Coordinates of C-alpha atoms in Angstrom, one line a residue:
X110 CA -19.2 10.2 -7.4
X111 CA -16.2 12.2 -7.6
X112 CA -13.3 10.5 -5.3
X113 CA -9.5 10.9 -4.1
X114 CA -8.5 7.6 -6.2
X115 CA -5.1 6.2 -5.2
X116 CA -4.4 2.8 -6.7
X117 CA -2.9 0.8 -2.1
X118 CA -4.7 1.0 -2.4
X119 CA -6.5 7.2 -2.8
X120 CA -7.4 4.6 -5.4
X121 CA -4.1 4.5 -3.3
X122 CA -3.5 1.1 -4.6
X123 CA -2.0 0.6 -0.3
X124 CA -1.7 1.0 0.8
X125 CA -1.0 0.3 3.5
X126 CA 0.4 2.8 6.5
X127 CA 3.9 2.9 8.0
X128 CA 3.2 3.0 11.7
X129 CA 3.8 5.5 10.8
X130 CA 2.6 2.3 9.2
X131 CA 1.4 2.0 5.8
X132 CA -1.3 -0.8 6.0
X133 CA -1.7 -2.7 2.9
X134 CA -4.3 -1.5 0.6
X135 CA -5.1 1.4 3.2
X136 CA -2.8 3.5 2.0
X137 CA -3.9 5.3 5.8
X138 CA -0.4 2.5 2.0
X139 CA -1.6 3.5 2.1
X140 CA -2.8 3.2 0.6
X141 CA -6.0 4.5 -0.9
X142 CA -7.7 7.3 -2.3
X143 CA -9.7 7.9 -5.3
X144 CA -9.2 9.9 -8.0
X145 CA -11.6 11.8 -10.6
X146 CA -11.2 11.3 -14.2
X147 CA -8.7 14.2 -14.7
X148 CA -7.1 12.0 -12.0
X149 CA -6.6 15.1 -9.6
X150 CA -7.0 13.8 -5.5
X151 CA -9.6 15.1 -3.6
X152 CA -12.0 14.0 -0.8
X153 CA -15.5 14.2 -1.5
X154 CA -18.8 14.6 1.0
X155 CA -21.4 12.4 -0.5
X156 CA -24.9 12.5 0.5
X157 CA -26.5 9.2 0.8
X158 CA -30.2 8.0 1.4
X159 CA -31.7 6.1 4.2
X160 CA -32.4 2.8 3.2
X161 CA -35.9 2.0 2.9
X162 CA -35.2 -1.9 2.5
X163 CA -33.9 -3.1 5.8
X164 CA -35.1 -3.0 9.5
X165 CA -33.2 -0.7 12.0
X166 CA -35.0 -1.7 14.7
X167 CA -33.2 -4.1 16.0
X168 CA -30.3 -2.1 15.9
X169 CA -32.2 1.0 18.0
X170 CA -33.6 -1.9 20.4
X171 CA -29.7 -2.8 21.2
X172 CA -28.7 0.7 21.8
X173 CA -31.4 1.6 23.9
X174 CA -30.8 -1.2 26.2
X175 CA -27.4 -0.5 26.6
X176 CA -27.7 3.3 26.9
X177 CA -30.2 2.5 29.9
X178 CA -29.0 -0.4 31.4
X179 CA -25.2 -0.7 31.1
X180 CA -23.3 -0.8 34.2
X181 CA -21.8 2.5 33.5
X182 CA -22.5 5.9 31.3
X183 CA -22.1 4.6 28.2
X184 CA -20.3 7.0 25.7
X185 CA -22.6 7.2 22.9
X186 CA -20.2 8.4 20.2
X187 CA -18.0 5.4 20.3
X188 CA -21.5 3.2 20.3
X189 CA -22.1 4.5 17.1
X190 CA -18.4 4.5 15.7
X191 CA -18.2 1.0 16.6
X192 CA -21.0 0.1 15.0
X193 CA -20.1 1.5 11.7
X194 CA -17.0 0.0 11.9
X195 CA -18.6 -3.4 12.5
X196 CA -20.4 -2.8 9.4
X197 CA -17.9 -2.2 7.4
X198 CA -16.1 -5.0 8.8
X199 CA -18.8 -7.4 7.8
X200 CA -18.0 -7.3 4.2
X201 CA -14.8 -9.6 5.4
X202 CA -12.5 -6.7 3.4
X203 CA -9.8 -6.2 4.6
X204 CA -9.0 -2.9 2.3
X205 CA -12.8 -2.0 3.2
X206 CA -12.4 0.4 6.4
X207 CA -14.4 3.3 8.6
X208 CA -11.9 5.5 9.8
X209 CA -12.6 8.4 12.3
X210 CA -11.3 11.7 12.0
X211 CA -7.9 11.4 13.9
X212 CA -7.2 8.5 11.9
X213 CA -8.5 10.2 8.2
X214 CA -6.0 13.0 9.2
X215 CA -3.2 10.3 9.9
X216 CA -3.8 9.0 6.4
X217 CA -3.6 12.1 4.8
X218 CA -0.8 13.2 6.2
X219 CA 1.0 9.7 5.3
X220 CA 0.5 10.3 2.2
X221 CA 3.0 13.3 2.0
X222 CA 5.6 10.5 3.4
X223 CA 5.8 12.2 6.4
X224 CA 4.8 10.7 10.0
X225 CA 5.9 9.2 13.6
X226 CA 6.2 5.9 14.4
X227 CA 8.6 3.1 14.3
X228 CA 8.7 2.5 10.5
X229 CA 6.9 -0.8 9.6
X230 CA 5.1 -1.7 6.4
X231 CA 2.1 -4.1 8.2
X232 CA -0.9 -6.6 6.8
X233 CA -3.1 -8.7 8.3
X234 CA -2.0 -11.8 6.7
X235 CA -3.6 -15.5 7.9
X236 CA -5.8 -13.4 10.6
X237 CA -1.8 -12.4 11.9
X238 CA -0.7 -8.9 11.9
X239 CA 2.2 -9.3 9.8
X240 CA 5.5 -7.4 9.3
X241 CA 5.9 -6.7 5.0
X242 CA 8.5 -4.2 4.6
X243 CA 10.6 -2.1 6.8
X244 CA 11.8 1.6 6.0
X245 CA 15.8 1.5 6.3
X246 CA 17.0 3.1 9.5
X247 CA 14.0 2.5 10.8
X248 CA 13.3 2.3 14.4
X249 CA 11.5 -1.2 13.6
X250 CA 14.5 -2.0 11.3
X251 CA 17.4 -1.0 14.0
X252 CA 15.3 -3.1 16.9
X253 CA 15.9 -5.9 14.5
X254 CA 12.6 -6.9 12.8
X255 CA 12.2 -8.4 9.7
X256 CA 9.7 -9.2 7.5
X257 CA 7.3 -11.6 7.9
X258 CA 7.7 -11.2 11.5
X259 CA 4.2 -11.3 13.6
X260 CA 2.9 -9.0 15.8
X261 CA 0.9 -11.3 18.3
X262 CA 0.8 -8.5 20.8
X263 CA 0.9 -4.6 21.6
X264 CA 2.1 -3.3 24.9
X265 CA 0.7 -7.2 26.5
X266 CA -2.7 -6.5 24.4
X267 CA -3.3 -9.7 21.6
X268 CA -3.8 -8.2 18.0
X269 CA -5.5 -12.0 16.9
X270 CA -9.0 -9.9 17.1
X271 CA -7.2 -6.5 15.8
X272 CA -8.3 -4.7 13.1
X273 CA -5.4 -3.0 11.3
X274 CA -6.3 0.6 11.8
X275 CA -6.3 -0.7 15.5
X276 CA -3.0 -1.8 15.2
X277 CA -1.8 1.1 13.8
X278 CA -3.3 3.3 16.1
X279 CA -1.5 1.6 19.2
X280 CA 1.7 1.3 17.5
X281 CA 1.8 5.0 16.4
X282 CA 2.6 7.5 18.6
X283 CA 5.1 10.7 19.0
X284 CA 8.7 10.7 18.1
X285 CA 10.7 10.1 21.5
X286 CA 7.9 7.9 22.9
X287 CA 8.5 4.0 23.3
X288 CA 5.8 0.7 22.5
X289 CA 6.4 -2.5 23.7
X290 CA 5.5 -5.4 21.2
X291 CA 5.9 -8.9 21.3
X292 CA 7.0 -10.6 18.3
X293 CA 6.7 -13.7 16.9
X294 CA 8.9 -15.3 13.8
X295 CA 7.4 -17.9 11.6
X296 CA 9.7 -21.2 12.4
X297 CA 10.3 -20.0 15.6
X298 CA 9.0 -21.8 18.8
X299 CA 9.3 -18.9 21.3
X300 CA 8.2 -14.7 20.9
X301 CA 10.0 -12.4 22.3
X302 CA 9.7 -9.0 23.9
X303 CA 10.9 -5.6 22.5
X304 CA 10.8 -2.0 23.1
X305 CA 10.9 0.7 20.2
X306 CA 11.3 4.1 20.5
X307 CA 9.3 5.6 17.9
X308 CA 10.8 8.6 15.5
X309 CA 9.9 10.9 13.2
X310 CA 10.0 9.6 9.7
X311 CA 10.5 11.0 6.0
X312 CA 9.8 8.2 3.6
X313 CA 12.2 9.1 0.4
X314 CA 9.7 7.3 -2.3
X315 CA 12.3 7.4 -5.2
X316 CA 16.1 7.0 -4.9
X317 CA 18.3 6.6 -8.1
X318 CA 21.8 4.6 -8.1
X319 CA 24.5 4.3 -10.7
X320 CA 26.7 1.6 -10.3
X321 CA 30.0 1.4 -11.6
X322 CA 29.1 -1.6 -14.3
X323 CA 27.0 1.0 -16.1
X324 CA 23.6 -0.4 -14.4
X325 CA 21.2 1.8 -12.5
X326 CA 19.0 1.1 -10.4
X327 CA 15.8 3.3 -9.3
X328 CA 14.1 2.4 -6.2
X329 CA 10.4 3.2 -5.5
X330 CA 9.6 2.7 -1.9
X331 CA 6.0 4.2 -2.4
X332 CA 3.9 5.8 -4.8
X333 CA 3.5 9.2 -3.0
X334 CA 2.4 12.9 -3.8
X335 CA 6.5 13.3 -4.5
X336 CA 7.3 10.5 -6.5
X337 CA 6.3 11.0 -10.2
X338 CA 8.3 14.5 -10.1
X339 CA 11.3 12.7 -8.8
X340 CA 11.0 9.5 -10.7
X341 CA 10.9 11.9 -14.2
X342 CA 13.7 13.6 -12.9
X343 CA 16.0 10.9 -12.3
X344 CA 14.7 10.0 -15.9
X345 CA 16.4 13.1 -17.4
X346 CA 19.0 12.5 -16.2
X347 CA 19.8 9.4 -17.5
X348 CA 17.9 10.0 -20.4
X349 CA 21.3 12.7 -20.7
X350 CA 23.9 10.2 -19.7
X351 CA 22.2 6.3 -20.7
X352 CA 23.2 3.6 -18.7
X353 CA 24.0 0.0 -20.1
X354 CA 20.3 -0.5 -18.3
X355 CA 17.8 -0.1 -15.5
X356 CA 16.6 -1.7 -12.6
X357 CA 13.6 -0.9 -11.5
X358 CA 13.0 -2.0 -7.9
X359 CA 9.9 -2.2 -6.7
X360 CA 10.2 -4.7 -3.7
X361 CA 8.3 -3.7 -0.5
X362 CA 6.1 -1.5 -2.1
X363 CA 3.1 -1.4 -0.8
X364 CA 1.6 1.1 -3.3
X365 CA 0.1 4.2 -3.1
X366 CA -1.3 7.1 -6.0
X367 CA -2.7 5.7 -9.0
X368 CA -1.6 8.6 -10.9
X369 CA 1.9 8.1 -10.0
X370 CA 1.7 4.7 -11.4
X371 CA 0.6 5.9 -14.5
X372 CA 3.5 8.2 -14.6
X373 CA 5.7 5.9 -13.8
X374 CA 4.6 3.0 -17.2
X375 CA 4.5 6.2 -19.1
X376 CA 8.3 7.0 -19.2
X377 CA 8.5 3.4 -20.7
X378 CA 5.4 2.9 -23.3
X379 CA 3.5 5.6 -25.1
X380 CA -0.3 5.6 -25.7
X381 CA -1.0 2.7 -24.1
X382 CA -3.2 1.4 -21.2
X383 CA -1.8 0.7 -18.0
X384 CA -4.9 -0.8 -15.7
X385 CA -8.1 -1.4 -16.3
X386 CA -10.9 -0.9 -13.9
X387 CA -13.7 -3.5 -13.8
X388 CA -16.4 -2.3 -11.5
X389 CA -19.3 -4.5 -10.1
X390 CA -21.6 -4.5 -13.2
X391 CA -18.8 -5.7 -15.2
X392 CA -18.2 -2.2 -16.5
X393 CA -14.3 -1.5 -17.8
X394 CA -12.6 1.7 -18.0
X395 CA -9.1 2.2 -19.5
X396 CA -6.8 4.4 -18.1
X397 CA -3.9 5.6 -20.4
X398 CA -0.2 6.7 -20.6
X399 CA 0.5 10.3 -20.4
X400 CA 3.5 12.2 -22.8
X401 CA 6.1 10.8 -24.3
X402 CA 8.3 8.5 -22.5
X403 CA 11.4 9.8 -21.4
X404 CA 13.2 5.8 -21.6
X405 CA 11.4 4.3 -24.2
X406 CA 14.4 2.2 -25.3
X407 CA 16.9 1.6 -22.2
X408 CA 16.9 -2.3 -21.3
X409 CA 14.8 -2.8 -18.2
X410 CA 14.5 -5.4 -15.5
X411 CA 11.8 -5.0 -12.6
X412 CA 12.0 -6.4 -9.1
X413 CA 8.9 -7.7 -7.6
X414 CA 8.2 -9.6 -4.4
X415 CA 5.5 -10.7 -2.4
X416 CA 5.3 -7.3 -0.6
X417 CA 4.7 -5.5 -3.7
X418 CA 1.3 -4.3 -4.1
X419 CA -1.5 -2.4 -5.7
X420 CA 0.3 0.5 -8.0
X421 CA 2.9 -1.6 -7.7
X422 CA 1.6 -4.6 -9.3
X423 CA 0.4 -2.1 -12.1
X424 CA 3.0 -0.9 -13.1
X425 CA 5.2 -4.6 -13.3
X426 CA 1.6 -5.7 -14.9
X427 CA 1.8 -3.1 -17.8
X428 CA 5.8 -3.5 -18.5
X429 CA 5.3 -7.6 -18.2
X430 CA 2.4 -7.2 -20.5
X431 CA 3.7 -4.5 -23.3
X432 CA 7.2 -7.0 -23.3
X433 CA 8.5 -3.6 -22.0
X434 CA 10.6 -5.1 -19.1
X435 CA 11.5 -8.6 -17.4
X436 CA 10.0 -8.9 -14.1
X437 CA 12.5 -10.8 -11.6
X438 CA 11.9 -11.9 -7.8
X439 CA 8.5 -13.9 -6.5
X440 CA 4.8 -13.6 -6.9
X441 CA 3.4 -9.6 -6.0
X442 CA 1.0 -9.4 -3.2
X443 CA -2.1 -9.9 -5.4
X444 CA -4.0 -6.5 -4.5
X445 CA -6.1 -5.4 -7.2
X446 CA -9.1 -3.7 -5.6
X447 CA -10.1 0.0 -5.9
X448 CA -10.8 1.8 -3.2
X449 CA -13.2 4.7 -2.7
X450 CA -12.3 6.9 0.1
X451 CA -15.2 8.9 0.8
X452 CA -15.2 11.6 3.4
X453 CA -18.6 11.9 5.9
X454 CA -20.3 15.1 7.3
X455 CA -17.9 14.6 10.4
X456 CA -14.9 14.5 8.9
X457 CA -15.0 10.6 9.9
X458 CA -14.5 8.3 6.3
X459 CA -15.0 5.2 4.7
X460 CA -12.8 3.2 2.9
X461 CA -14.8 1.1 0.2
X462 CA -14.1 -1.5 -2.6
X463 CA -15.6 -0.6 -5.2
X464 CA -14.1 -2.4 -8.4
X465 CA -11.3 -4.5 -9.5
X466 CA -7.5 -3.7 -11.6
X467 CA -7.0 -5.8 -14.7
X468 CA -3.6 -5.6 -16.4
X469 CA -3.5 -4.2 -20.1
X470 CA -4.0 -7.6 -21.5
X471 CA -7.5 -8.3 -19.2
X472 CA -5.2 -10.4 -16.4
X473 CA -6.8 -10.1 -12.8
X474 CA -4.3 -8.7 -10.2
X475 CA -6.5 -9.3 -6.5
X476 CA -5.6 -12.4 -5.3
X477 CA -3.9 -13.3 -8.1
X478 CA -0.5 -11.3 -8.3
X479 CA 1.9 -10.6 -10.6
X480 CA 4.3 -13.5 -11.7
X481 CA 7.6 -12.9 -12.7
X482 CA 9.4 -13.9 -15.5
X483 CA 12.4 -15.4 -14.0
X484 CA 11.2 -16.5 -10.3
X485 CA 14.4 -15.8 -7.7
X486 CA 13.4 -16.5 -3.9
X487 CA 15.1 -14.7 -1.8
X488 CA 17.4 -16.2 0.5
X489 CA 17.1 -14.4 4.0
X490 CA 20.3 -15.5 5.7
X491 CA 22.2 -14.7 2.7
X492 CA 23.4 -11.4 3.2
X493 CA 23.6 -11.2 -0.9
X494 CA 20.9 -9.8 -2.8
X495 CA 20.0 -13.0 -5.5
X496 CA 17.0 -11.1 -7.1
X497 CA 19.5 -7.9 -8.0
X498 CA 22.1 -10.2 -9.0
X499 CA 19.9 -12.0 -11.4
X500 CA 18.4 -8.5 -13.0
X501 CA 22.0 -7.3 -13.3
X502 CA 22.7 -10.4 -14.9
X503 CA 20.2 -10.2 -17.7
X504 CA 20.8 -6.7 -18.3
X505 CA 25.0 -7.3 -18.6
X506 CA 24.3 -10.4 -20.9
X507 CA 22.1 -8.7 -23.5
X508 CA 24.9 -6.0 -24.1

């Protein structure tokens, strides 16, 4: 089967949707296609069998009784999307999804870092639809919501039985339009009520930043269509002009295309594997650097925290593993699971797991995370940045 794999989670390690939301691991974050071999994204139609093994009829007795007995028409298209979705959701995955064609589109589209919405990173974390990151200027981030921060309710409706494409489908909307959520912070006794006026987003995946100590710091928000020709860019140019070192920040990141991961560990390490792809018959497949690395030698530090997932926690797991970089915050999200995103006859798709992400060294990343080397918690009321402070501090010391 040939596949669109992003690593959210296209294997798009996500991903995760910005609301525009990128959902974790649905790189909608994405945050996940699959890729072919040659790692070029596509879609793929993929013609399955009926199963000769299990007993529909049950299933046809159900929807007959409804279609003639229900109170009203029934509309027989959602009948049937609903119970494909349901099926899905029985696996108890939350990266496994059916998603109809509106919403395929939407993912697609998010992929290119371009959609409407209010700007929110969200997961469904302890059954709570849960706030992760928050794109800056947002119009989440400007309505004041943080991370962490619970959803318990769209326009008066409770998320608790939610599903996440749900949730992102009642939070998105057109730029100039407004949702009312209530919010809940973790500590806090009471919610509260807010409007948002959603906005039309660009999501800038890679930004660079030289600081006047010498340091620079390269910021990857997501692992998009754009990043790897930015991220090599900035490379070049401090490959032209070194600096004392480089922070690599990959805090919030929800993931995204496997192949830009892969880029990214490749201007670091040469001809070596990044992840390793353990499907369900215990079969491993090794995916490799590309080229020669444009930093092979410039002292790097990499910023982790728990919102950094998928081709996030591939790249931190590669660097960590080759000795290539220090990895400095808290404990990555822990998602490690490929997803196949498989396009049906009506342009609906499925969302599948269909195998697991080692590390180079064989180290499981679902549920498991990443650990850094030097743990720094962040301290949210401090309005200094303790995890950058530290990386600047090993970095400054070894010079």
């Amino acid at each position: 089967m040939q596949t669109k794999r992003i690593s959210l989670p296209s294997k798009l390690l996500l991903i995760v949707l910005f609301a525009g939301i990128y959902m974790l691991g649905y790189i909608h974050g994405h945050a996940n296609l699959v890729f072919d071999k040659n790692l070029t994204p596509k879609l793929v139609h993929t013609e399955l069998k009926k199963p000769t093994t299990v007993d529909f009829s049950i299933f046809w007795d159900v929807y007959n009784t409804i279609d003639k007995n229900y109170v009203t028409e029934p509309d027989k298209q959602k009948m049937v999307q609903g119970a494909i979705a349901g099926m899905v959701e029985s696996l108890d995955d939350p990266f496994s999804l059916y998603l109809t064609k509106d919403q395929s589109q939407s993912f697609l589209k998010d992929l290119n870092g371009e959609f409407e919405g209010i700007g929110a990173e969200l997961a469904i974390k302890s059954k709570m639809l849960t706030i992760m990151t928050l794109l800056p200027d947002s119009p989440a981030s400007k309505a004041g919501l943080k991370p962490n921060d619970q959803i318990v309710a769209i326009e008066g409706k409770s998320t608790l039985d939610m599903s996440l494409s749900s949730a992102v489908d009642a939070i998105r909307g057109k730029r100039d339009t407004k949702v009312a959520l209530t919010v809940a912070t973790p500590g806090d006794i009471q919610t509260r009520d807010i409007i948002i006026t959603r906005a039309a987003l660009k999501a800038q995946s890679v930004t660079l930043t030289r600081r006047d100590d010498g340091v620079a710091i390269l910021r990857i928000m997501q692992f998009g269509d754009d990043t790897s020709k930015r991220a090599q860019k900035y490379a070049r140019d401090l490959a032209a002009q070194p600096p004392k070192g480089l922070i690599l920040d990959l805090r919030g990141n929800p993931g995204g295309l496997l192949s830009s991961s892969i880029d990214i560990v490749s201007l670091f390490v040469s001809d070596k594997t990044v992840v390793i792809e353990k499907d369900r018959k215990g079969q491993k497949d090794e995916l490799k650097t590309v080229g020669t690395p444009i930093l092979p030698d410039t002292a790097l530090v990499v910023l982790v925290d728990e919102a950094s997932a998928s081709a996030s926690e591939i790249v931190a797991g590669a660097l960590q593993d080759y000795g290539r970089a220090k990895l400095v915050g808290v404990k990555t999200y822990g998602k490690g699971s490929v997803q196949d995103f498989i396009n049906l006859s009506d342009d609906s798709t499925v969302k599948l797991t269909i195998a697991q992400w080692l590390t180079p060294k064989g180290r499981a990343i679902n549920h498991e995370g990443i650990v850094p080397d030097v743990e720094v918690k962040q301290d949210e009321k401090s309005d200094a940045d303790e995890q950058q402070d530290k990386a600047l501090l090993l970095i400054l010391e070894d010079k």
